[in-house]
Each structure stands twice: as C-alpha cells, then as structure tokens.
JSON list of C-alpha atoms in Angstrom, two decimals:
[
{"chain": "A", "resi": 20, "resn": "MET", "atom": "CA", "xyz": [-42.58, 12.35, 25.17]},
{"chain": "A", "resi": 21, "resn": "THR", "atom": "CA", "xyz": [-43.51, 14.73, 22.50]},
{"chain": "A", "resi": 22, "resn": "VAL", "atom": "CA", "xyz": [-41.02, 17.60, 21.85]},
{"chain": "A", "resi": 23, "resn": "PHE", "atom": "CA", "xyz": [-41.36, 20.58, 19.42]},
{"chain": "A", "resi": 24, "resn": "ASN", "atom": "CA", "xyz": [-38.77, 23.29, 19.12]},
{"chain": "A", "resi": 25, "resn": "LEU", "atom": "CA", "xyz": [-40.39, 26.83, 18.68]},
{"chain": "A", "resi": 26, "resn": "ARG", "atom": "CA", "xyz": [-37.51, 28.21, 16.95]},
{"chain": "A", "resi": 27, "resn": "ASP", "atom": "CA", "xyz": [-37.13, 25.78, 14.14]},
{"chain": "A", "resi": 28, "resn": "GLY", "atom": "CA", "xyz": [-39.84, 23.01, 14.45]},
{"chain": "A", "resi": 29, "resn": "GLU", "atom": "CA", "xyz": [-41.41, 21.97, 11.13]},
{"chain": "A", "resi": 30, "resn": "LEU", "atom": "CA", "xyz": [-44.43, 23.99, 10.13]},
{"chain": "A", "resi": 31, "resn": "GLU", "atom": "CA", "xyz": [-47.20, 22.97, 7.75]},
{"chain": "A", "resi": 32, "resn": "ALA", "atom": "CA", "xyz": [-48.84, 25.27, 5.16]},
{"chain": "A", "resi": 33, "resn": "GLY", "atom": "CA", "xyz": [-52.17, 26.85, 6.25]},
{"chain": "A", "resi": 34, "resn": "PHE", "atom": "CA", "xyz": [-54.39, 29.57, 4.80]},
{"chain": "A", "resi": 35, "resn": "LEU", "atom": "CA", "xyz": [-57.71, 31.15, 5.20]},
{"chain": "A", "resi": 36, "resn": "ASP", "atom": "CA", "xyz": [-58.57, 30.76, 1.47]},
{"chain": "A", "resi": 37, "resn": "ARG", "atom": "CA", "xyz": [-58.01, 34.50, 0.68]},
{"chain": "A", "resi": 38, "resn": "PRO", "atom": "CA", "xyz": [-54.74, 36.10, -0.83]},
{"chain": "A", "resi": 39, "resn": "GLY", "atom": "CA", "xyz": [-52.48, 37.45, 1.67]},
{"chain": "A", "resi": 40, "resn": "TYR", "atom": "CA", "xyz": [-53.84, 35.32, 4.58]},
{"chain": "A", "resi": 41, "resn": "ASP", "atom": "CA", "xyz": [-51.53, 32.47, 4.47]},
{"chain": "A", "resi": 42, "resn": "TRP", "atom": "CA", "xyz": [-48.88, 31.18, 6.73]},
{"chain": "A", "resi": 43, "resn": "ARG", "atom": "CA", "xyz": [-47.13, 27.99, 8.10]},
{"chain": "A", "resi": 44, "resn": "SER", "atom": "CA", "xyz": [-47.95, 26.66, 11.42]},
{"chain": "A", "resi": 45, "resn": "ALA", "atom": "CA", "xyz": [-47.96, 23.84, 13.89]},
{"chain": "A", "resi": 46, "resn": "ARG", "atom": "CA", "xyz": [-50.87, 23.40, 16.31]},
{"chain": "A", "resi": 47, "resn": "LEU", "atom": "CA", "xyz": [-49.14, 22.12, 19.37]},
{"chain": "A", "resi": 48, "resn": "GLY", "atom": "CA", "xyz": [-52.12, 21.70, 21.71]},
{"chain": "A", "resi": 49, "resn": "ALA", "atom": "CA", "xyz": [-53.62, 18.88, 19.45]},
{"chain": "A", "resi": 50, "resn": "ARG", "atom": "CA", "xyz": [-50.04, 17.51, 18.84]},
{"chain": "A", "resi": 51, "resn": "PHE", "atom": "CA", "xyz": [-49.54, 17.06, 22.69]},
{"chain": "A", "resi": 52, "resn": "GLY", "atom": "CA", "xyz": [-53.06, 15.98, 23.54]},
{"chain": "A", "resi": 53, "resn": "ALA", "atom": "CA", "xyz": [-53.72, 19.15, 25.67]},
{"chain": "A", "resi": 54, "resn": "ARG", "atom": "CA", "xyz": [-57.27, 19.71, 26.89]},
{"chain": "A", "resi": 55, "resn": "LEU", "atom": "CA", "xyz": [-57.04, 23.09, 28.70]},
{"chain": "A", "resi": 56, "resn": "LEU", "atom": "CA", "xyz": [-54.38, 25.13, 27.03]},
{"chain": "A", "resi": 57, "resn": "GLY", "atom": "CA", "xyz": [-53.41, 25.33, 23.37]},
{"chain": "A", "resi": 58, "resn": "MET", "atom": "CA", "xyz": [-50.49, 26.73, 21.49]},
{"chain": "A", "resi": 59, "resn": "SER", "atom": "CA", "xyz": [-49.83, 27.27, 17.96]},
{"chain": "A", "resi": 60, "resn": "VAL", "atom": "CA", "xyz": [-46.69, 28.50, 16.13]},
{"chain": "A", "resi": 61, "resn": "TYR", "atom": "CA", "xyz": [-47.18, 30.70, 12.98]},
{"chain": "A", "resi": 62, "resn": "GLU", "atom": "CA", "xyz": [-44.84, 31.86, 10.57]},
{"chain": "A", "resi": 63, "resn": "LEU", "atom": "CA", "xyz": [-45.83, 34.82, 8.13]},
{"chain": "A", "resi": 64, "resn": "ASP", "atom": "CA", "xyz": [-43.91, 35.62, 4.98]},
{"chain": "A", "resi": 65, "resn": "PRO", "atom": "CA", "xyz": [-43.31, 39.44, 4.20]},
{"chain": "A", "resi": 66, "resn": "GLY", "atom": "CA", "xyz": [-46.85, 41.00, 3.12]},
{"chain": "A", "resi": 67, "resn": "ARG", "atom": "CA", "xyz": [-48.83, 38.29, 4.81]},
{"chain": "A", "resi": 68, "resn": "ARG", "atom": "CA", "xyz": [-51.46, 38.43, 7.69]},
{"chain": "A", "resi": 69, "resn": "SER", "atom": "CA", "xyz": [-52.69, 35.76, 10.07]},
{"chain": "A", "resi": 70, "resn": "PHE", "atom": "CA", "xyz": [-56.30, 36.56, 10.71]},
{"chain": "A", "resi": 71, "resn": "PRO", "atom": "CA", "xyz": [-58.72, 39.40, 10.20]},
{"chain": "A", "resi": 72, "resn": "HIS", "atom": "CA", "xyz": [-58.67, 41.99, 12.94]},
{"chain": "A", "resi": 73, "resn": "HIS", "atom": "CA", "xyz": [-60.77, 40.33, 15.91]},
{"chain": "A", "resi": 74, "resn": "TYR", "atom": "CA", "xyz": [-61.26, 39.84, 19.54]},
{"chain": "A", "resi": 75, "resn": "HIS", "atom": "CA", "xyz": [-62.30, 36.63, 21.43]},
{"chain": "A", "resi": 76, "resn": "LEU", "atom": "CA", "xyz": [-65.10, 36.13, 23.98]},
{"chain": "A", "resi": 77, "resn": "GLY", "atom": "CA", "xyz": [-64.24, 32.93, 26.31]},
{"chain": "A", "resi": 78, "resn": "ILE", "atom": "CA", "xyz": [-60.42, 33.11, 25.25]},
{"chain": "A", "resi": 79, "resn": "GLU", "atom": "CA", "xyz": [-57.46, 34.94, 26.45]},
{"chain": "A", "resi": 80, "resn": "GLU", "atom": "CA", "xyz": [-54.32, 34.83, 24.19]},
{"chain": "A", "resi": 81, "resn": "TRP", "atom": "CA", "xyz": [-50.68, 35.47, 24.63]},
{"chain": "A", "resi": 82, "resn": "LEU", "atom": "CA", "xyz": [-48.49, 36.23, 21.74]},
{"chain": "A", "resi": 83, "resn": "ILE", "atom": "CA", "xyz": [-44.58, 35.49, 21.96]},
{"chain": "A", "resi": 84, "resn": "VAL", "atom": "CA", "xyz": [-42.36, 36.79, 18.96]},
{"chain": "A", "resi": 85, "resn": "LEU", "atom": "CA", "xyz": [-39.75, 34.12, 18.13]},
{"chain": "A", "resi": 86, "resn": "SER", "atom": "CA", "xyz": [-37.98, 35.78, 15.20]},
{"chain": "A", "resi": 87, "resn": "GLY", "atom": "CA", "xyz": [-38.61, 38.48, 12.51]},
{"chain": "A", "resi": 88, "resn": "ARG", "atom": "CA", "xyz": [-40.53, 41.67, 13.38]},
{"chain": "A", "resi": 89, "resn": "PRO", "atom": "CA", "xyz": [-44.35, 41.21, 13.06]},
{"chain": "A", "resi": 90, "resn": "THR", "atom": "CA", "xyz": [-46.54, 44.14, 13.21]},
{"chain": "A", "resi": 91, "resn": "LEU", "atom": "CA", "xyz": [-49.37, 44.02, 15.65]},
{"chain": "A", "resi": 92, "resn": "ARG", "atom": "CA", "xyz": [-52.54, 45.97, 14.88]},
{"chain": "A", "resi": 93, "resn": "CYS", "atom": "CA", "xyz": [-54.44, 46.84, 18.21]},
{"chain": "A", "resi": 94, "resn": "ALA", "atom": "CA", "xyz": [-57.44, 49.26, 17.78]},
{"chain": "A", "resi": 95, "resn": "ASP", "atom": "CA", "xyz": [-56.56, 51.21, 14.77]},
{"chain": "A", "resi": 96, "resn": "ARG", "atom": "CA", "xyz": [-52.91, 51.55, 15.06]},
{"chain": "A", "resi": 97, "resn": "GLY", "atom": "CA", "xyz": [-49.82, 49.30, 14.31]},
{"chain": "A", "resi": 98, "resn": "ARG", "atom": "CA", "xyz": [-46.81, 48.55, 16.37]},
{"chain": "A", "resi": 99, "resn": "GLU", "atom": "CA", "xyz": [-43.83, 46.67, 15.33]},
{"chain": "A", "resi": 100, "resn": "LEU", "atom": "CA", "xyz": [-42.69, 43.83, 17.66]},
{"chain": "A", "resi": 101, "resn": "ALA", "atom": "CA", "xyz": [-39.25, 42.25, 18.02]},
{"chain": "A", "resi": 102, "resn": "PRO", "atom": "CA", "xyz": [-37.98, 38.69, 19.06]},
{"chain": "A", "resi": 103, "resn": "GLY", "atom": "CA", "xyz": [-38.62, 38.08, 22.67]},
{"chain": "A", "resi": 104, "resn": "ASP", "atom": "CA", "xyz": [-41.65, 40.52, 22.97]},
{"chain": "A", "resi": 105, "resn": "VAL", "atom": "CA", "xyz": [-44.67, 39.09, 24.78]},
{"chain": "A", "resi": 106, "resn": "VAL", "atom": "CA", "xyz": [-48.30, 40.61, 24.33]},
{"chain": "A", "resi": 107, "resn": "VAL", "atom": "CA", "xyz": [-51.38, 39.46, 26.18]},
{"chain": "A", "resi": 108, "resn": "PHE", "atom": "CA", "xyz": [-54.88, 39.87, 24.53]},
{"chain": "A", "resi": 109, "resn": "PRO", "atom": "CA", "xyz": [-57.47, 39.92, 27.16]},
{"chain": "A", "resi": 110, "resn": "GLU", "atom": "CA", "xyz": [-61.02, 38.57, 26.40]},
{"chain": "A", "resi": 111, "resn": "GLY", "atom": "CA", "xyz": [-63.19, 41.29, 24.87]},
{"chain": "A", "resi": 112, "resn": "PRO", "atom": "CA", "xyz": [-62.64, 44.47, 22.90]},
{"chain": "A", "resi": 113, "resn": "ALA", "atom": "CA", "xyz": [-59.67, 45.50, 24.79]},
{"chain": "A", "resi": 114, "resn": "GLY", "atom": "CA", "xyz": [-57.91, 42.44, 23.22]},
{"chain": "A", "resi": 115, "resn": "ALA", "atom": "CA", "xyz": [-58.72, 43.23, 19.64]},
{"chain": "A", "resi": 116, "resn": "HIS", "atom": "CA", "xyz": [-55.78, 42.26, 17.43]},
{"chain": "A", "resi": 117, "resn": "GLN", "atom": "CA", "xyz": [-54.35, 41.19, 14.03]},
{"chain": "A", "resi": 118, "resn": "VAL", "atom": "CA", "xyz": [-50.76, 40.09, 13.23]},
{"chain": "A", "resi": 119, "resn": "ARG", "atom": "CA", "xyz": [-49.19, 40.96, 9.99]},
{"chain": "A", "resi": 120, "resn": "ASN", "atom": "CA", "xyz": [-45.78, 40.94, 8.55]},
{"chain": "A", "resi": 121, "resn": "ASP", "atom": "CA", "xyz": [-44.75, 44.23, 7.19]},
{"chain": "A", "resi": 122, "resn": "GLY", "atom": "CA", "xyz": [-40.99, 43.36, 7.27]},
{"chain": "A", "resi": 123, "resn": "GLU", "atom": "CA", "xyz": [-38.63, 41.83, 4.86]},
{"chain": "A", "resi": 124, "resn": "GLU", "atom": "CA", "xyz": [-37.98, 38.46, 6.38]},
{"chain": "A", "resi": 125, "resn": "PRO", "atom": "CA", "xyz": [-40.28, 35.77, 7.76]},
{"chain": "A", "resi": 126, "resn": "ALA", "atom": "CA", "xyz": [-41.81, 36.41, 11.14]},
{"chain": "A", "resi": 127, "resn": "ARG", "atom": "CA", "xyz": [-42.47, 33.56, 13.60]},
{"chain": "A", "resi": 128, "resn": "PHE", "atom": "CA", "xyz": [-44.54, 33.84, 16.76]},
{"chain": "A", "resi": 129, "resn": "ALA", "atom": "CA", "xyz": [-46.46, 31.59, 19.03]},
{"chain": "A", "resi": 130, "resn": "ILE", "atom": "CA", "xyz": [-49.94, 32.11, 20.18]},
{"chain": "A", "resi": 131, "resn": "LEU", "atom": "CA", "xyz": [-50.93, 30.54, 23.61]},
{"chain": "A", "resi": 132, "resn": "SER", "atom": "CA", "xyz": [-54.48, 30.37, 24.77]},
{"chain": "A", "resi": 133, "resn": "ASN", "atom": "CA", "xyz": [-57.04, 28.60, 26.98]},
{"chain": "A", "resi": 134, "resn": "LEU", "atom": "CA", "xyz": [-59.12, 26.14, 25.21]},
{"chain": "A", "resi": 135, "resn": "PRO", "atom": "CA", "xyz": [-62.88, 26.56, 26.05]},
{"chain": "A", "resi": 136, "resn": "THR", "atom": "CA", "xyz": [-65.55, 24.12, 24.97]},
{"chain": "A", "resi": 137, "resn": "LEU", "atom": "CA", "xyz": [-67.43, 27.10, 23.21]},
{"chain": "A", "resi": 138, "resn": "ALA", "atom": "CA", "xyz": [-65.83, 30.35, 22.10]},
{"chain": "A", "resi": 139, "resn": "ALA", "atom": "CA", "xyz": [-66.78, 33.26, 20.19]},
{"chain": "A", "resi": 140, "resn": "ALA", "atom": "CA", "xyz": [-64.88, 35.92, 18.09]},
{"chain": "A", "resi": 141, "resn": "VAL", "atom": "CA", "xyz": [-65.93, 39.31, 17.14]},
{"chain": "A", "resi": 142, "resn": "TYR", "atom": "CA", "xyz": [-64.82, 40.99, 13.85]},
{"chain": "A", "resi": 143, "resn": "PRO", "atom": "CA", "xyz": [-65.18, 44.71, 14.48]},
{"chain": "A", "resi": 144, "resn": "ASP", "atom": "CA", "xyz": [-64.19, 45.66, 10.74]},
{"chain": "A", "resi": 145, "resn": "SER", "atom": "CA", "xyz": [-66.94, 43.46, 9.14]},
{"chain": "A", "resi": 146, "resn": "GLY", "atom": "CA", "xyz": [-69.43, 43.36, 11.82]},
{"chain": "A", "resi": 147, "resn": "LYS", "atom": "CA", "xyz": [-69.52, 39.65, 12.16]},
{"chain": "A", "resi": 148, "resn": "LEU", "atom": "CA", "xyz": [-69.66, 37.19, 15.09]},
{"chain": "A", "resi": 149, "resn": "GLY", "atom": "CA", "xyz": [-68.17, 33.81, 14.94]},
{"chain": "A", "resi": 150, "resn": "VAL", "atom": "CA", "xyz": [-69.06, 30.99, 17.40]},
{"chain": "A", "resi": 151, "resn": "ARG", "atom": "CA", "xyz": [-66.94, 27.83, 17.62]},
{"chain": "A", "resi": 152, "resn": "ALA", "atom": "CA", "xyz": [-67.35, 24.44, 19.26]},
{"chain": "A", "resi": 153, "resn": "PRO", "atom": "CA", "xyz": [-64.00, 22.94, 18.92]},
{"chain": "A", "resi": 154, "resn": "ALA", "atom": "CA", "xyz": [-64.93, 19.50, 20.16]},
{"chain": "A", "resi": 155, "resn": "LEU", "atom": "CA", "xyz": [-67.71, 19.34, 17.67]},
{"chain": "A", "resi": 156, "resn": "GLN", "atom": "CA", "xyz": [-65.57, 20.93, 14.84]},
{"chain": "A", "resi": 157, "resn": "GLU", "atom": "CA", "xyz": [-68.23, 23.37, 14.17]},
{"chain": "A", "resi": 158, "resn": "GLN", "atom": "CA", "xyz": [-68.09, 27.25, 13.55]},
{"chain": "A", "resi": 159, "resn": "HIS", "atom": "CA", "xyz": [-70.84, 29.57, 12.57]},
{"chain": "A", "resi": 160, "resn": "LEU", "atom": "CA", "xyz": [-70.39, 33.11, 11.34]},
{"chain": "A", "resi": 161, "resn": "VAL", "atom": "CA", "xyz": [-73.33, 35.46, 11.59]},
{"chain": "A", "resi": 162, "resn": "ARG", "atom": "CA", "xyz": [-73.68, 39.37, 11.28]},
{"chain": "A", "resi": 163, "resn": "ASP", "atom": "CA", "xyz": [-73.88, 41.10, 14.48]},
{"chain": "A", "resi": 164, "resn": "SER", "atom": "CA", "xyz": [-77.03, 43.11, 13.39]},
{"chain": "A", "resi": 165, "resn": "PRO", "atom": "CA", "xyz": [-79.83, 43.30, 13.21]},
{"chain": "A", "resi": 166, "resn": "GLN", "atom": "CA", "xyz": [-80.27, 41.79, 16.67]},
{"chain": "A", "resi": 167, "resn": "VAL", "atom": "CA", "xyz": [-83.42, 39.85, 17.18]},
{"chain": "A", "resi": 168, "resn": "ASP", "atom": "CA", "xyz": [-85.69, 39.53, 20.22]},
{"chain": "A", "resi": 169, "resn": "TYR", "atom": "CA", "xyz": [-84.90, 36.56, 22.50]},
{"chain": "A", "resi": 170, "resn": "TRP", "atom": "CA", "xyz": [-88.56, 35.09, 21.80]},
{"chain": "A", "resi": 171, "resn": "GLU", "atom": "CA", "xyz": [-88.56, 35.53, 18.11]},
{"chain": "A", "resi": 172, "resn": "GLY", "atom": "CA", "xyz": [-89.63, 32.36, 16.29]},
{"chain": "A", "resi": 173, "resn": "GLU", "atom": "CA", "xyz": [-90.46, 30.67, 19.60]},
{"chain": "A", "resi": 174, "resn": "GLU", "atom": "CA", "xyz": [-93.77, 29.13, 20.42]}
]
C-alpha cells in the first residue's frame, strides 16, 4: 500500500523554465496508479508562483491549503488563504486562478482534480489555449485568435 503524508511528505523540484515559477511537488495520482482522480502537492517559496493565470475545460480542481498563506488570484483580485482553507475551481472562466506566495514562509497546498483523457487550459492574460492529452504525453499551445473557419484547409 502506498502512503504519502500531505504535511511533510518528500517533494521533488519542479519548474516551468521561467524565473519565479518554480516549486517543489509530488504527483500523487501517478504515484498511486490513479486513473480517474489526480492530486499533486505543491510547495512555493516566498515570491514564487505555480502556473500562469488560467482556467480549465474538462477539469474541475480543488485547492486545499496545508501550510503557509498562499495568495489566490481569481479574476483580477488576490485573496490570502490560510491552512485548512478549501477552494473549488469549476470548469470554465468562473474557475480562473493562479496561486502565488506573497508571504514570508513556504506555502504548501494540494490540488485535486479529475483526470480526463483530453483537457484544455485557457490563459486569459496571454490569449493562449493549451490542449493536453496526458496518456499521449502531448501538449499543444496556440493563440486563441484569429479563429479559423471549420473547413479551412480541408478538401
């Protein structure tokens, strides 16, 4: 049986190849062999962010604060969270979010979500759309405009 402690389980370094977007994390869904639900634990040092502001299509996420006081950006405002706080990000624009650590100590939180075979993320600040097929380990990022006609390029 696999066991992981959310409060002090060992995390691995992770980053998005951009200064300020680095963290430590553990991907529990993969570790436990889960097929329908996933959970990752993240720890952000002060001044760091997890991912750019985004929302999902095909995914609902739950955030559970374990320690520290991360700041949650929803729409255009920030809100400081405390240990024990739970926030749900519904699918679509109403669930847009970004987590950052504006505090002076590390902030640890878990993100729980469903694991669809195909998912999309929209990045409102930059006008991008990301499409991901986890089973194929593929991800494609495109601009959300200009949009093209359904039949463009087809015979």
